mmCIF file of C-alpha atoms in Angstrom:
data_model
loop_
_atom_site.group_PDB
_atom_site.id
_atom_site.type_symbol
_atom_site.label_atom_id
_atom_site.label_comp_id
_atom_site.label_asym_id
_atom_site.label_seq_id
_atom_site.Cartn_x
_atom_site.Cartn_y
_atom_site.Cartn_z
ATOM 1 C CA ALA A 1 -19.209 25.588 6.292
ATOM 2 C CA TYR A 2 -18.722 24.285 3.089
ATOM 3 C CA THR A 3 -17.107 21.367 5.696
ATOM 4 C CA ASP A 4 -20.330 20.951 6.726
ATOM 5 C CA TYR A 5 -21.538 19.245 3.152
ATOM 6 C CA PHE A 6 -17.878 17.192 3.842
ATOM 7 C CA TYR A 7 -19.227 15.412 7.064
ATOM 8 C CA LEU A 8 -23.014 15.245 5.720
ATOM 9 C CA GLY A 9 -21.821 13.162 2.764
ATOM 10 C CA LEU A 10 -19.759 11.503 4.667
ATOM 11 C CA ALA A 11 -22.556 10.885 6.598
ATOM 12 C CA GLN A 12 -24.704 9.232 3.964
ATOM 13 C CA LEU A 13 -21.950 7.063 2.644
ATOM 14 C CA LEU A 14 -21.671 5.609 6.105
ATOM 15 C CA GLN A 15 -25.674 4.633 5.445
ATOM 16 C CA GLY A 16 -25.304 3.220 2.026
ATOM 17 C CA LEU A 17 -26.155 6.398 0.078
ATOM 18 C CA GLU A 18 -23.031 6.889 -2.277
ATOM 19 C CA THR A 19 -25.032 8.928 -5.080
ATOM 20 C CA GLU A 20 -26.717 11.493 -3.045
ATOM 21 C CA ALA A 21 -22.883 11.719 -0.830
ATOM 22 C CA GLN A 22 -21.807 12.376 -4.102
ATOM 23 C CA LEU A 23 -24.080 14.984 -5.065
ATOM 24 C CA THR A 24 -23.851 16.815 -1.481
ATOM 25 C CA TRP A 25 -19.842 17.380 -2.023
ATOM 26 C CA MET A 26 -20.963 18.475 -5.451
ATOM 27 C CA ASN A 27 -23.030 20.883 -4.270
ATOM 28 C CA CYS A 28 -20.089 22.770 -2.554
ATOM 29 C CA ILE A 29 -18.871 23.647 -5.873
ATOM 30 C CA SER A 30 -20.209 26.323 -8.511
ATOM 31 C CA GLU A 31 -19.030 28.287 -11.356
ATOM 32 C CA GLU A 32 -17.800 31.136 -9.227
ATOM 33 C CA ILE A 33 -15.500 29.538 -6.882
ATOM 34 C CA SER A 34 -11.807 29.052 -8.406
ATOM 35 C CA SER A 35 -10.086 26.216 -9.557
ATOM 36 C CA GLU A 36 -7.728 27.053 -6.363
ATOM 37 C CA GLN A 37 -10.095 26.658 -4.223
ATOM 38 C CA ILE A 38 -11.785 24.148 -5.644
ATOM 39 C CA GLU A 39 -8.398 22.013 -5.244
ATOM 40 C CA LYS A 40 -8.165 23.266 -1.823
ATOM 41 C CA TRP A 41 -11.640 22.095 -0.590
ATOM 42 C CA THR A 42 -10.913 18.825 -2.649
ATOM 43 C CA SER A 43 -7.934 17.982 -0.518
ATOM 44 C CA GLU A 44 -9.515 18.818 2.598
ATOM 45 C CA LEU A 45 -12.781 16.793 1.252
ATOM 46 C CA VAL A 46 -10.105 13.685 0.815
ATOM 47 C CA ASP A 47 -7.745 14.728 4.324
ATOM 48 C CA ILE A 48 -11.058 13.889 6.141
ATOM 49 C CA LEU A 49 -12.178 10.812 4.003
ATOM 50 C CA HIS A 50 -9.181 9.220 4.532
ATOM 51 C CA THR A 51 -9.233 9.786 8.102
ATOM 52 C CA GLU A 52 -12.385 7.743 8.369
ATOM 53 C CA ALA A 53 -11.143 5.014 6.758
ATOM 54 C CA LYS A 54 -8.425 4.820 8.788
ATOM 55 C CA ARG A 55 -10.866 4.523 11.614
ATOM 56 C CA GLN A 56 -12.930 2.435 9.981
ATOM 57 C CA TYR A 57 -9.860 0.069 9.407
ATOM 58 C CA GLU A 58 -8.887 0.053 12.853
ATOM 59 C CA ILE A 59 -12.185 -1.191 14.025
ATOM 60 C CA ALA A 60 -12.028 -4.073 11.372
ATOM 61 C CA GLU A 61 -15.002 -2.511 9.261
ATOM 62 C CA TYR A 62 -12.950 -3.170 6.103
ATOM 63 C CA ASP A 63 -15.554 -3.512 3.738
ATOM 64 C CA VAL A 64 -16.765 0.082 4.319
ATOM 65 C CA ALA A 65 -12.979 1.188 4.669
ATOM 66 C CA TRP A 66 -12.982 0.036 1.422
ATOM 67 C CA VAL A 67 -15.845 1.903 -0.193
ATOM 68 C CA ILE A 68 -14.455 4.654 1.059
ATOM 69 C CA CYS A 69 -11.488 4.470 -0.201
ATOM 70 C CA GLN A 70 -12.946 3.632 -3.949
ATOM 71 C CA HIS A 71 -14.508 7.154 -3.242
ATOM 72 C CA ILE A 72 -11.384 8.650 -2.583
ATOM 73 C CA HIS A 73 -9.807 7.467 -5.534
ATOM 74 C CA GLU A 74 -12.080 8.896 -7.608
ATOM 75 C CA ILE A 75 -11.094 12.252 -6.278
ATOM 76 C CA ASP A 76 -8.033 12.162 -6.240
ATOM 77 C CA SER A 77 -6.402 8.837 -8.184
ATOM 78 C CA GLU A 78 -3.112 9.607 -7.269
ATOM 79 C CA ASN A 79 -3.135 9.377 -3.741
ATOM 80 C CA LEU A 80 -0.812 7.186 -2.311
ATOM 81 C CA ASP A 81 -2.132 7.227 0.907
ATOM 82 C CA ASN A 82 -5.420 6.039 0.069
ATOM 83 C CA LEU A 83 -3.419 3.680 -2.222
ATOM 84 C CA LEU A 84 -1.489 2.405 0.386
ATOM 85 C CA LEU A 85 -4.395 1.977 3.136
ATOM 86 C CA ASN A 86 -6.391 0.408 0.515
ATOM 87 C CA GLY A 87 -4.025 -2.336 -0.273
ATOM 88 C CA LEU A 88 -4.085 -2.961 3.471
ATOM 89 C CA ILE A 89 -7.634 -3.422 3.926
ATOM 90 C CA GLU A 90 -7.509 -5.737 0.407
ATOM 91 C CA LEU A 91 -5.189 -7.851 2.576
ATOM 92 C CA GLN A 92 -7.906 -7.866 5.261
ATOM 93 C CA ARG A 93 -10.536 -9.055 2.816
ATOM 94 C CA ASN A 94 -8.167 -11.317 1.232
ATOM 95 C CA THR A 95 -8.975 -9.844 -2.182
ATOM 96 C CA LEU A 96 -5.088 -8.864 -3.596
ATOM 97 C CA GLU A 97 -4.538 -10.592 -6.878
ATOM 98 C CA ASP A 98 -1.413 -10.321 -9.207
ATOM 99 C CA ASP A 99 -3.982 -8.550 -11.767
ATOM 100 C CA ASP A 100 -5.070 -6.230 -9.164
ATOM 101 C CA LEU A 101 -5.106 -2.784 -11.044
ATOM 102 C CA SER A 102 -5.748 -0.378 -7.842
ATOM 103 C CA PHE A 103 -2.443 -2.121 -6.772
ATOM 104 C CA SER A 104 -0.484 -1.962 -9.928
ATOM 105 C CA GLU A 105 -1.393 1.860 -9.503
ATOM 106 C CA LEU A 106 0.827 1.757 -6.218
ATOM 107 C CA ILE A 107 3.798 0.161 -7.250
ATOM 108 C CA SER A 108 3.829 3.079 -10.125
ATOM 109 C CA SER A 109 2.930 5.667 -8.136
ATOM 110 C CA LEU A 110 5.885 4.671 -6.027
ATOM 111 C CA GLN A 111 8.138 4.564 -8.615
ATOM 112 C CA SER A 112 7.575 7.998 -9.079
ATOM 113 C CA PRO A 113 5.754 10.037 -6.173
ATOM 114 C CA THR A 114 4.300 13.159 -6.787
ATOM 115 C CA SER A 115 3.342 14.518 -3.388
ATOM 116 C CA SER A 116 4.743 13.162 0.472
ATOM 117 C CA PHE A 117 2.899 10.243 1.914
ATOM 118 C CA ASN A 118 2.516 8.503 4.782
ATOM 119 C CA LEU A 119 5.762 5.994 5.470
ATOM 120 C CA ASP A 120 5.001 3.882 8.186
ATOM 121 C CA LEU A 121 1.788 2.728 5.867
ATOM 122 C CA LEU A 122 4.160 1.894 3.367
ATOM 123 C CA TRP A 123 6.338 -0.291 5.923
ATOM 124 C CA GLN A 124 2.658 -1.710 7.259
ATOM 125 C CA LEU A 125 1.534 -3.032 3.673
ATOM 126 C CA TRP A 126 4.822 -4.460 3.352
ATOM 127 C CA GLU A 127 5.093 -6.445 6.742
ATOM 128 C CA ALA A 128 1.388 -7.625 5.511
ATOM 129 C CA LEU A 129 2.809 -8.705 2.206
ATOM 130 C CA VAL A 130 4.779 -10.768 3.368
ATOM 131 C CA LYS A 131 2.386 -12.997 5.484
ATOM 132 C CA TYR A 132 -0.508 -13.405 2.875
ATOM 133 C CA PRO A 133 -0.017 -16.090 0.590
ATOM 134 C CA PRO A 134 0.468 -16.731 -2.644
ATOM 135 C CA PHE A 135 2.473 -12.884 -1.993
ATOM 136 C CA PRO A 136 1.914 -10.988 -5.277
ATOM 137 C CA TYR A 137 3.202 -8.046 -6.143
ATOM 138 C CA LEU A 138 6.165 -8.939 -3.103
ATOM 139 C CA ILE A 139 8.274 -8.504 -5.371
ATOM 140 C CA GLU A 140 7.332 -5.048 -7.196
ATOM 141 C CA LEU A 141 6.711 -3.686 -3.755
ATOM 142 C CA THR A 142 10.052 -4.910 -2.286
ATOM 143 C CA GLN A 143 11.978 -2.801 -4.860
ATOM 144 C CA ALA A 144 9.902 0.324 -4.542
ATOM 145 C CA CYS A 145 10.744 0.349 -1.611
ATOM 146 C CA ILE A 146 14.466 0.914 -1.161
ATOM 147 C CA PRO A 147 14.342 4.490 -2.273
ATOM 148 C CA TYR A 148 12.623 5.198 1.007
ATOM 149 C CA THR A 149 14.329 3.298 3.674
ATOM 150 C CA GLU A 150 16.142 5.116 6.050
ATOM 151 C CA ASN A 151 18.154 2.277 7.178
ATOM 152 C CA PRO A 152 19.137 0.211 4.461
ATOM 153 C CA ARG A 153 21.318 -2.550 6.548
ATOM 154 C CA GLY A 154 18.116 -2.540 8.717
ATOM 155 C CA PHE A 155 15.909 -3.116 5.708
ATOM 156 C CA ALA A 156 18.002 -5.522 4.349
ATOM 157 C CA TYR A 157 17.822 -7.899 7.158
ATOM 158 C CA ARG A 158 14.595 -7.657 7.124
ATOM 159 C CA LEU A 159 14.304 -9.349 3.602
ATOM 160 C CA ILE A 160 17.024 -11.901 5.353
ATOM 161 C CA TYR A 161 14.123 -12.494 7.583
ATOM 162 C CA ALA A 162 11.637 -12.770 5.528
ATOM 163 C CA ALA A 163 13.178 -14.761 2.769
ATOM 164 C CA VAL A 164 14.662 -17.410 4.960
ATOM 165 C CA GLU A 165 10.958 -17.778 6.080
ATOM 166 C CA LEU A 166 9.270 -18.045 2.813
ATOM 167 C CA SER A 167 12.025 -20.582 1.580
ATOM 168 C CA TYR A 168 11.533 -22.682 4.800
ATOM 169 C CA PHE A 169 8.058 -22.286 5.739
ATOM 170 C CA ASN A 170 5.973 -21.668 2.543
ATOM 171 C CA ARG A 171 8.104 -23.281 0.095
ATOM 172 C CA ARG A 172 8.650 -20.362 -2.036
ATOM 173 C CA SER A 173 12.640 -20.674 -3.080
ATOM 174 C CA ASP A 174 11.657 -18.369 -5.971
ATOM 175 C CA LEU A 175 10.433 -15.359 -3.870
ATOM 176 C CA SER A 176 13.322 -16.227 -1.601
ATOM 177 C CA ILE A 177 16.024 -15.719 -4.357
ATOM 178 C CA ALA A 178 14.532 -12.451 -5.338
ATOM 179 C CA LEU A 179 14.732 -11.142 -1.998
ATOM 180 C CA LEU A 180 17.995 -11.618 -1.158
ATOM 181 C CA GLU A 181 19.215 -10.589 -4.592
ATOM 182 C CA ILE A 182 17.155 -7.558 -3.910
ATOM 183 C CA CYS A 183 19.346 -7.814 -0.587
ATOM 184 C CA GLN A 184 22.132 -8.251 -2.114
ATOM 185 C CA THR A 185 21.948 -4.369 -4.258
ATOM 186 C CA ILE A 186 21.208 -3.290 -0.956
ATOM 187 C CA LEU A 187 24.898 -4.790 0.286
ATOM 188 C CA PRO A 188 26.745 -6.082 -2.199
ATOM 189 C CA GLU A 189 29.359 -7.241 0.057
ATOM 190 C CA GLU A 190 27.797 -8.468 2.972
ATOM 191 C CA VAL A 191 28.717 -12.503 3.967
ATOM 192 C CA GLU A 192 25.412 -13.676 5.395
ATOM 193 C CA VAL A 193 23.474 -12.525 2.146
ATOM 194 C CA LEU A 194 25.362 -14.064 0.207
ATOM 195 C CA HIS A 195 25.361 -17.409 2.606
ATOM 196 C CA HIS A 196 21.635 -17.686 2.198
ATOM 197 C CA LEU A 197 21.600 -16.599 -1.369
ATOM 198 C CA SER A 198 24.357 -19.500 -2.349
ATOM 199 C CA CYS A 199 21.583 -22.017 0.155
ATOM 200 C CA MET A 200 18.800 -21.030 -1.635
ATOM 201 C CA TYR A 201 20.449 -21.205 -5.278
ATOM 202 C CA GLN A 202 21.358 -24.930 -4.596
ATOM 203 C CA ASP A 203 18.219 -25.659 -2.481
ATOM 204 C CA ALA A 204 17.062 -24.693 -6.039
ATOM 205 C CA GLY A 205 18.705 -26.945 -8.185
ATOM 206 C CA LYS A 206 20.817 -23.666 -9.292
ATOM 207 C CA TYR A 207 24.063 -25.006 -8.552
ATOM 208 C CA ASP A 208 26.596 -23.263 -10.717
ATOM 209 C CA LEU A 209 25.160 -19.976 -8.867
ATOM 210 C CA GLY A 210 25.228 -21.641 -5.672
#
């Protein structure tokens, strides 16, 4: 069965034989196969690889998980689950920077998704990014999260808590203010939001706004 080739290629990939793995996967495809069949097989291959990438991530084999994510990206560059998992892996590998191409792709994909994705991965990534100095893409990801929140008030209060922590423990009043301004768009009349925002403005020397 063609899935045997998928698992064989995965086994080769886990042994560091990346070229051999790609050739094994390509051997499933011939000129006689329809485009619909190729799409179906590609989806199944991505599912198999993503499951293994998650497993490697969960057992803290972050480098292996990252390699698998790169291969998924080559096969399906718009796969949001893969971009989210890759973001989590980059945080664990301590490699996420302000100009990270894959994270930029993630933000763009969240703004105009082409398919459904695992919301739990999105919230895991947001929670992890709040704790990752110097907090690259935090504001962009927060803005991108808004359409996906099922509890706007709950999310707004998570933003308040994060903003207070960023201000008092990380001395990042700029990020705190940005998060609270996002929070204000969600709950424009919430007194607690206005109170914290007023304090943050004054702490940052923005007395008129405060």
